[in-house]
Coordinates of C-alpha atoms and ligand atoms in Angstrom, one line a residue:
M1 CA 0.0 0.0 0.0
G2 CA 1.1 3.6 -0.7
S3 CA 1.5 4.9 2.8
L4 CA 4.5 4.3 5.1
W5 CA 2.1 2.6 7.6
G6 CA 0.3 0.5 4.9
G7 CA 1.7 -2.9 5.8
R8 CA -1.5 -4.5 7.2
F9 CA -3.9 -2.8 4.8
E10 CA -5.4 -4.4 1.7
K11 CA -7.0 -1.3 0.3
D12 CA -5.9 2.3 -0.2
M13 CA -7.7 5.1 1.7
D14 CA -10.8 6.4 0.0
D15 CA -10.1 9.8 -1.6
T16 CA -12.5 11.6 0.6
V17 CA -10.9 10.0 3.6
K18 CA -7.5 11.0 2.5
L19 CA -8.6 14.6 2.3
F20 CA -10.4 14.5 5.7
N21 CA -7.5 12.8 7.4
A22 CA -4.7 14.9 6.0
S23 CA -3.1 17.7 8.0
I24 CA -0.4 18.5 5.5
A25 CA -2.3 21.6 4.3
F26 CA -1.6 23.3 7.6
D27 CA 1.1 21.4 9.5
Q28 CA 3.6 22.0 6.6
R29 CA 4.2 25.3 8.6
L30 CA 6.2 23.0 11.0
Y31 CA 8.8 21.7 8.5
N32 CA 11.8 23.4 10.0
E33 CA 11.0 22.2 13.5
D34 CA 10.2 18.7 12.2
I35 CA 13.6 18.5 10.5
D36 CA 15.4 19.9 13.6
G37 CA 13.7 17.3 15.7
S38 CA 14.7 14.5 13.3
V39 CA 18.3 15.7 13.1
A40 CA 18.6 15.6 16.9
H41 CA 16.9 12.3 17.1
V42 CA 19.3 10.5 14.6
K43 CA 22.4 12.1 16.3
M44 CA 21.2 10.5 19.5
L45 CA 20.4 7.2 17.8
A46 CA 24.0 7.1 16.5
E47 CA 25.5 8.1 19.8
Q48 CA 23.6 5.2 21.4
N49 CA 24.7 2.8 18.7
I50 CA 21.1 2.2 17.6
I51 CA 22.1 3.2 14.1
S52 CA 25.6 3.7 12.6
L53 CA 27.3 7.0 12.4
D54 CA 27.4 6.7 8.6
E55 CA 23.6 6.2 8.5
S56 CA 23.0 9.1 10.7
E57 CA 25.2 11.4 8.5
K58 CA 23.4 10.2 5.4
I59 CA 20.0 10.9 7.1
I60 CA 21.1 14.4 8.3
D61 CA 22.5 15.4 4.9
G62 CA 19.3 14.1 3.2
L63 CA 17.1 16.0 5.6
E64 CA 19.1 19.2 5.0
V65 CA 18.6 18.8 1.2
I66 CA 14.8 18.4 1.8
R67 CA 14.8 21.5 4.1
N68 CA 16.3 23.6 1.3
K69 CA 14.0 22.2 -1.3
I70 CA 10.9 23.0 0.9
T71 CA 12.3 26.5 1.6
N72 CA 12.9 27.2 -2.1
G73 CA 9.5 25.9 -3.0
E74 CA 10.9 22.9 -4.9
I75 CA 8.7 20.5 -3.0
V76 CA 5.0 20.9 -3.4
F77 CA 3.0 19.0 -0.9
N78 CA -0.2 17.2 -1.7
V79 CA -2.9 15.2 0.1
D80 CA -1.0 11.9 -0.3
D81 CA 1.7 13.3 2.0
E82 CA -0.9 13.0 4.8
D83 CA 1.1 15.1 7.3
I84 CA 4.5 16.9 7.5
H85 CA 6.1 14.0 9.3
M86 CA 5.2 11.5 6.5
A87 CA 5.9 14.0 3.8
I88 CA 9.5 14.4 5.0
E89 CA 10.2 10.8 5.9
S90 CA 8.9 9.4 2.6
R91 CA 11.0 11.9 0.6
L92 CA 14.0 11.0 2.7
I93 CA 13.6 7.3 1.9
E94 CA 13.0 8.2 -1.8
Q95 CA 16.2 10.2 -1.8
I96 CA 18.7 8.2 0.3
G97 CA 17.2 4.7 0.3
D98 CA 17.6 2.2 3.1
A99 CA 19.3 4.5 5.7
G100 CA 16.2 6.7 5.5
K101 CA 14.1 3.8 6.8
K102 CA 15.9 4.0 10.1
L103 CA 14.9 7.6 10.9
H104 CA 11.7 6.6 12.6
T105 CA 13.4 4.2 15.0
A106 CA 12.2 4.7 18.6
R107 CA 9.8 7.5 18.0
S108 CA 6.2 7.9 16.8
R109 CA 4.3 10.7 15.2
N110 CA 2.6 11.1 18.5
D111 CA 5.7 12.5 20.2
Q112 CA 7.1 13.9 17.0
C113 CA 4.2 16.3 16.3
Q114 CA 4.4 17.5 19.9
V115 CA 8.1 18.2 19.7
D116 CA 7.4 20.2 16.6
V117 CA 4.6 22.3 18.0
R118 CA 6.5 23.0 21.2
M119 CA 9.5 24.2 19.3
Y120 CA 7.3 26.3 17.0
L121 CA 5.5 27.8 19.9
K122 CA 8.7 28.5 21.8
N123 CA 10.0 30.5 18.8
E124 CA 6.7 32.3 18.4
I125 CA 6.6 33.2 22.1
M126 CA 10.0 34.9 21.8
E127 CA 8.8 36.9 18.8
I128 CA 5.5 37.8 20.5
K129 CA 7.5 39.0 23.5
E130 CA 9.6 41.1 21.3
R131 CA 6.5 42.8 19.9
L132 CA 5.1 43.3 23.3
F133 CA 8.4 44.9 24.4
Y134 CA 8.1 47.3 21.5
L135 CA 4.5 48.1 22.4
E136 CA 5.6 48.8 26.0
S137 CA 8.4 51.1 24.8
V138 CA 5.9 53.1 22.8
I139 CA 3.6 53.3 25.8
L140 CA 6.5 54.5 28.0
E141 CA 7.4 57.2 25.4
K142 CA 3.8 58.4 25.3
A143 CA 3.4 58.3 29.1
E144 CA 6.5 60.4 29.5
K145 CA 5.4 63.0 26.9
Y146 CA 1.9 63.2 28.5
H147 CA 2.8 62.6 32.2
N148 CA 1.3 65.9 33.4
F149 CA -1.4 66.4 30.8
I150 CA -4.9 66.4 32.3
T151 CA -7.7 64.3 30.9
V152 CA -11.1 63.0 32.0
G153 CA -11.1 59.8 34.0
F154 CA -14.3 57.7 33.4
T155 CA -16.3 55.2 35.3
H156 CA -19.5 53.8 33.7
M157 CA -18.5 55.9 30.7
Q158 CA -19.3 59.0 32.8
H159 CA -17.0 61.7 34.0
A160 CA -15.4 60.5 37.2
Q161 CA -12.2 62.2 38.3
P162 CA -9.4 64.2 36.6
I163 CA -6.4 62.0 35.7
T164 CA -3.2 62.5 33.8
L165 CA -2.9 61.0 30.3
G166 CA 0.4 59.5 31.3
F167 CA -1.3 57.7 34.2
M168 CA -3.8 56.2 31.8
F169 CA -1.0 55.0 29.5
M170 CA 0.7 53.4 32.5
A171 CA -2.5 51.5 33.3
Y172 CA -2.2 49.7 30.0
F173 CA 1.5 49.3 30.5
Q174 CA 0.7 47.2 33.5
M175 CA -1.7 45.0 31.6
F176 CA 0.9 44.2 28.8
K177 CA 3.5 43.7 31.5
R178 CA 1.4 40.9 32.9
D179 CA 0.9 39.5 29.5
I180 CA 4.6 39.3 29.0
E181 CA 5.1 37.7 32.4
R182 CA 2.4 35.1 31.7
L183 CA 4.2 34.2 28.4
T184 CA 7.4 33.7 30.3
D185 CA 5.7 31.4 32.7
T186 CA 4.1 29.4 29.9
Y187 CA 7.4 29.2 28.1
D188 CA 9.2 27.8 31.1
R189 CA 6.5 25.2 31.8
M190 CA 6.3 24.0 28.2
N191 CA 10.1 23.9 27.7
V192 CA 10.3 20.1 28.2
C193 CA 10.9 17.7 25.4
P194 CA 8.4 14.9 24.6
L195 CA 10.6 13.2 22.0
G196 CA 11.2 9.6 22.7
A197 CA 7.8 9.2 24.5
C198 CA 7.0 7.3 21.3
A199 CA 3.4 6.1 20.8
L200 CA 2.5 6.3 24.5
A201 CA 4.8 4.1 26.6
G202 CA 8.4 4.7 25.7
T203 CA 10.6 2.2 23.9
T204 CA 12.6 -1.0 24.5
L205 CA 15.5 0.6 22.6
P206 CA 18.3 2.2 24.6
I207 CA 17.5 5.8 23.7
N208 CA 18.8 8.9 25.6
R209 CA 16.0 11.3 25.9
H210 CA 18.0 13.8 28.0
R211 CA 20.4 14.1 25.1
T212 CA 17.7 14.9 22.5
A213 CA 16.2 17.4 25.0
E214 CA 19.6 19.0 25.3
L215 CA 20.3 19.1 21.6
L216 CA 16.9 20.7 20.9
G217 CA 17.3 23.4 23.6
F218 CA 14.7 22.1 26.0
S219 CA 15.4 22.2 29.7
A220 CA 14.6 18.5 30.2
P221 CA 12.7 15.6 28.8
T222 CA 9.0 15.2 29.9
E223 CA 8.6 12.9 32.9
N224 CA 5.8 10.7 31.7
A225 CA 5.5 9.3 28.2
M226 CA 1.8 8.9 28.2
D227 CA 1.2 12.5 29.4
S228 CA 3.7 13.8 26.8
V229 CA 1.6 12.6 23.8
S230 CA -1.8 13.2 25.3
D231 CA -1.9 16.7 26.7
R232 CA -2.2 20.0 24.9
D233 CA -2.4 22.1 28.0
Y234 CA 0.7 24.2 27.0
S235 CA -1.2 25.2 23.8
L236 CA -4.2 26.0 25.9
E237 CA -2.1 28.1 28.2
F238 CA -0.7 30.0 25.2
L239 CA -4.2 30.4 23.8
S240 CA -5.5 31.8 27.1
N241 CA -2.5 34.2 27.3
A242 CA -3.4 35.2 23.7
S243 CA -7.0 35.7 24.6
I244 CA -6.2 37.8 27.7
S245 CA -3.8 40.0 25.8
M246 CA -6.1 40.4 22.8
M247 CA -8.8 41.4 25.3
H248 CA -6.5 44.1 26.6
L249 CA -5.8 45.3 23.0
S250 CA -9.5 45.3 22.2
R251 CA -10.3 47.4 25.2
W252 CA -7.8 50.0 24.2
A253 CA -8.9 49.8 20.6
E254 CA -12.4 50.5 21.8
E255 CA -11.2 53.6 23.6
F256 CA -9.5 54.7 20.3
V257 CA -12.8 54.3 18.5
W258 CA -14.7 56.5 20.9
W259 CA -11.9 59.0 21.4
N260 CA -11.9 59.3 17.6
S261 CA -15.7 59.7 17.4
S262 CA -17.3 63.0 16.3
E263 CA -18.6 63.6 19.8
F264 CA -15.2 63.2 21.5
S265 CA -12.5 64.1 19.0
Y266 CA -9.9 63.5 21.7
I267 CA -7.4 62.1 19.2
A268 CA -6.2 62.3 15.6
I269 CA -5.2 58.9 14.3
D270 CA -2.7 59.1 11.5
D271 CA -4.1 59.0 8.0
S272 CA -1.9 55.9 7.3
Y273 CA -3.9 54.0 9.9
C274 CA -7.4 54.9 8.8
T275 CA -9.5 54.2 5.8
G276 CA -12.1 56.2 3.8
S277 CA -15.7 55.5 2.8
S278 CA -16.6 54.4 -0.6
I279 CA -19.6 56.7 -0.6
M280 CA -19.1 59.5 2.0
P281 CA -16.2 61.6 0.8
Q282 CA -15.7 63.3 4.2
K283 CA -15.1 60.1 6.2
K284 CA -11.9 59.0 7.9
N285 CA -12.7 55.9 9.7
P286 CA -10.7 54.2 12.6
D287 CA -10.8 50.8 10.9
M288 CA -7.6 49.5 12.4
A289 CA -9.0 50.1 15.9
E290 CA -12.3 48.5 15.0
L291 CA -10.5 45.5 13.4
L292 CA -8.4 45.1 16.5
R293 CA -11.5 45.2 18.6
G294 CA -13.0 42.5 16.4
K295 CA -10.0 40.2 16.0
V296 CA -10.2 39.1 19.6
G297 CA -13.3 37.1 18.7
R298 CA -11.3 34.6 16.6
V299 CA -8.7 34.2 19.3
Y300 CA -11.3 33.4 21.9
G301 CA -12.8 31.0 19.4
D302 CA -9.4 29.3 18.9
M303 CA -9.1 28.7 22.6
I304 CA -12.7 27.4 23.1
Q305 CA -12.2 25.2 20.0
L306 CA -9.2 23.5 21.5
L307 CA -10.7 23.2 25.0
T308 CA -13.7 21.5 23.4
V309 CA -11.5 19.2 21.3
M310 CA -9.7 18.0 24.4
K311 CA -12.7 17.7 26.6
G312 CA -13.5 14.1 27.6
T313 CA -10.7 12.5 25.4
P314 CA -9.3 9.4 27.0
L315 CA -5.6 8.7 27.3
A316 CA -3.4 8.5 25.3
Y317 CA -3.2 9.9 21.8
N318 CA -6.4 10.3 19.8
K319 CA -6.7 11.7 16.3
D320 CA -8.9 14.5 17.7
F321 CA -5.6 16.0 18.8
Q322 CA -4.6 16.8 15.2
E323 CA -7.2 19.6 15.5
D324 CA -4.8 21.4 17.9
K325 CA -2.9 23.2 15.2
E326 CA -5.0 25.5 12.9
G327 CA -6.5 27.5 15.8
L328 CA -3.2 27.8 17.4
F329 CA -1.6 29.1 14.2
D330 CA -4.4 31.5 13.7
A331 CA -4.0 32.8 17.3
V332 CA -0.3 33.3 16.8
D333 CA -0.8 35.2 13.5
T334 CA -3.6 37.3 14.8
W335 CA -1.9 38.2 18.1
K336 CA 1.4 39.0 16.5
S337 CA -0.1 41.3 13.8
S338 CA -2.5 42.9 16.3
I339 CA 0.3 44.0 18.7
L340 CA 2.3 45.5 15.9
I341 CA -0.6 47.4 14.3
F342 CA -1.7 48.7 17.7
A343 CA 1.8 49.8 18.7
N344 CA 2.3 51.7 15.4
M345 CA -1.1 53.2 15.5
L346 CA -0.5 54.4 19.1
E347 CA 2.8 55.9 18.2
K348 CA 1.3 57.9 15.4
T349 CA -1.7 59.2 17.3
E350 CA -1.9 62.8 18.5
F351 CA -3.9 63.7 21.5
K352 CA -5.9 66.9 21.0
M353 CA -5.6 68.6 24.3
D354 CA -7.7 71.6 23.3
Q355 CA -10.6 69.2 22.6
I356 CA -10.1 67.3 25.8
E357 CA -10.0 70.5 27.9
K358 CA -13.4 71.4 26.5
Q359 CA -14.9 68.5 28.5
F360 CA -13.5 69.7 31.9
T361 CA -16.5 71.7 32.8
K362 CA -18.8 68.7 32.6
G363 CA -19.5 66.1 35.2
F364 CA -18.1 67.7 38.4
L365 CA -14.7 66.0 38.0
N366 CA -13.4 67.6 41.2
A367 CA -16.3 66.4 43.5
T368 CA -14.4 63.7 45.2
D369 CA -11.5 66.1 45.8
I370 CA -13.8 68.6 47.6
A371 CA -15.1 65.8 49.8
E372 CA -11.5 65.0 50.7
H373 CA -10.9 68.7 51.5
F374 CA -13.7 68.4 54.0
V375 CA -12.2 65.2 55.5
K376 CA -9.0 67.1 56.1
I377 CA -10.9 69.6 58.3
G378 CA -12.4 66.8 60.4
I379 CA -15.7 66.0 58.7
P380 CA -16.3 62.2 58.4
F381 CA -16.2 61.1 54.8
R382 CA -19.8 59.9 54.7
E383 CA -21.0 63.4 55.7
A384 CA -18.5 65.1 53.3
H385 CA -19.9 62.9 50.5
S386 CA -23.4 63.9 51.3
I387 CA -22.5 67.6 51.5
V388 CA -20.8 67.6 48.1
G389 CA -23.8 65.6 46.7
Q390 CA -26.1 68.4 47.8
M391 CA -23.8 71.0 46.3
V392 CA -24.0 69.0 43.0
K393 CA -27.8 69.2 43.2
V394 CA -27.8 73.0 43.7
C395 CA -25.3 73.4 40.8
E396 CA -27.4 71.2 38.6
N397 CA -30.5 73.3 39.3
K398 CA -28.6 76.5 38.7
N399 CA -26.7 75.0 35.7
C400 CA -23.4 76.1 37.1
D401 CA -20.1 74.8 38.5
F402 CA -19.0 74.5 42.2
N403 CA -17.0 77.8 41.8
N404 CA -20.3 79.7 41.0
L405 CA -22.0 78.7 44.3
T406 CA -22.4 81.5 46.7
D407 CA -21.2 81.5 50.3
D408 CA -24.8 81.4 51.4
E409 CA -25.7 78.5 49.2
I410 CA -22.8 76.5 50.6
N411 CA -23.4 77.5 54.1
S412 CA -27.0 76.6 54.0
I413 CA -26.1 73.0 53.0
D414 CA -23.9 72.6 56.0
A415 CA -23.1 75.3 58.6
R416 CA -19.4 74.1 58.9
I417 CA -18.6 74.8 55.3
T418 CA -17.6 78.1 53.8
K419 CA -16.6 78.8 50.2
K420 CA -13.0 79.3 51.3
L421 CA -12.9 75.8 52.7
L422 CA -13.3 74.4 49.2
G423 CA -9.7 75.2 48.7
D424 CA -8.0 75.0 45.4
I425 CA -10.2 72.8 43.3
S426 CA -8.7 73.4 39.9
L427 CA -8.2 70.2 38.1
E428 CA -4.5 70.7 38.1
A429 CA -4.4 71.0 41.9
C430 CA -6.7 68.0 42.2
V431 CA -4.4 65.8 40.0
N432 CA -1.2 67.1 41.6
A433 CA -2.5 66.2 45.0
R434 CA -3.2 62.5 44.2
V435 CA 0.2 61.4 45.3
S436 CA -0.9 58.2 47.0
F437 CA 1.1 55.2 45.9
G438 CA -0.1 54.3 42.4
G439 CA -2.1 57.5 42.1
T440 CA -2.4 59.8 39.1
A441 CA -0.2 62.8 40.2
P442 CA 2.5 63.6 37.7
V443 CA 5.2 62.8 40.3
E444 CA 3.6 59.4 40.9
V445 CA 3.4 58.8 37.1
K446 CA 7.1 59.6 36.8
R447 CA 7.8 57.0 39.5
Q448 CA 5.7 54.4 37.7
I449 CA 7.4 55.2 34.4
E450 CA 10.9 54.8 36.0
I451 CA 10.0 51.5 37.5
G452 CA 8.5 50.4 34.2
R453 CA 11.5 51.4 32.2
K454 CA 13.9 49.6 34.6
W455 CA 11.8 46.4 34.2
L456 CA 11.7 46.7 30.4
D457 CA 15.4 47.4 30.2
S458 CA 16.1 44.4 32.3
L459 CA 14.4 42.2 29.6
L460 CA 16.0 43.8 26.6
Ligands
LIG1 N1 -0.8 14.5 12.2 C1 -1.0 14.0 13.5 C2 -1.3 15.1 14.5 O1 -0.9 16.2 14.3 C3 0.2 13.2 14.0 C4 0.1 11.8 13.6 C5 -0.3 10.9 14.7 N2 -1.3 10.1 14.1 C6 -1.6 8.9 14.4 N3 -2.5 8.3 13.8 N4 -1.0 8.3 15.4 O2 -1.8 14.8 15.6

């Protein structure tokens, strides 16, 4: 029979079955990792005298020829290849003959595909971290530039308290910092080598799994063969990291959309990151921000898909597990491009302070600060809260600001209060006074930036 596993078969696979069964259309992405894994494997087999040195050299040379041919597009895969492991092994045998038939000694595709995906993901994690470092450096730059620029802080999408723009940037900085740390944790946990687990239970041949782990840059071999070929929790961890980080990006993207809206006009996104309308000549749409907001959906989908594939599967390998790759690749591609698009868009965005300032008169941004002034003269906070609440009511009726209240009006709310006691309630004074650890005052933001920069520099 045609396939390398066809010994016990009397019939070829039905054509529809071939198509349904094959993963070559997507797992060809793993060809470099598959060849790296095979090279390490045969080196170890020769060192252990399971195959001869001559055979291992022939295999390695043959694999390198195949690698070049794939890279140069000289090998075109087709459905008969089944998967990337079969595609490479069958071409090796075609090319070098008998020695090639020894490549698959003491391994199975069940461990092989897992070595490939782990190596692939390790590389991608390093690249994603690089992109997140870049995003963090753009955020730090912006935070520095705007560390003392006042803007409106919202809760429930309503004016809440004045904050500095730099402070808001540093809030996102913290989220992406945790995303990076999560990736590091995931990397460390997945950095163990399943090669040599074989089908599910190891092998009778005298292999050295520590050696292949070392050759491939893993910290150790996996402890239990059955677990090695059965679990995909490292991919799920990655997908959950991707989902969380995409959620962070989508939240900021949403802020870009409304900051860019006609009602807000807080920002000007660079032309090169916007698109026009095919019918409305005046439009400049924040499509990249909207796409970023939308892209998170596919990454959540990728995670739920794999969780669902794995649910209820018995030990050890099941073919269901072949479904672990497309969603993972999609999440890698989506996350990577999203980080870069967002970082570049952020870098090119101007904050229109004159527009932002127009909003300062709305929503009694300094109400909490006034209540805190009252606390400082000995009024319990609950009472202070109620006094300022009543002041808001009077202002709303008069359609004015706290500054426009008369001494009498204030005094009639509470006999202890005079207008003078309101103190300096300019937004600048309010922001400058929020020096509590982690607060929004420019000096605090500076401190946060400094700590953030030290952390980032330690990783670069
Ligand atoms: N292509 C398969 C996968 O990615 C690996 C092959 C294992 N298949 C098997 N029938 N044992 O999961």
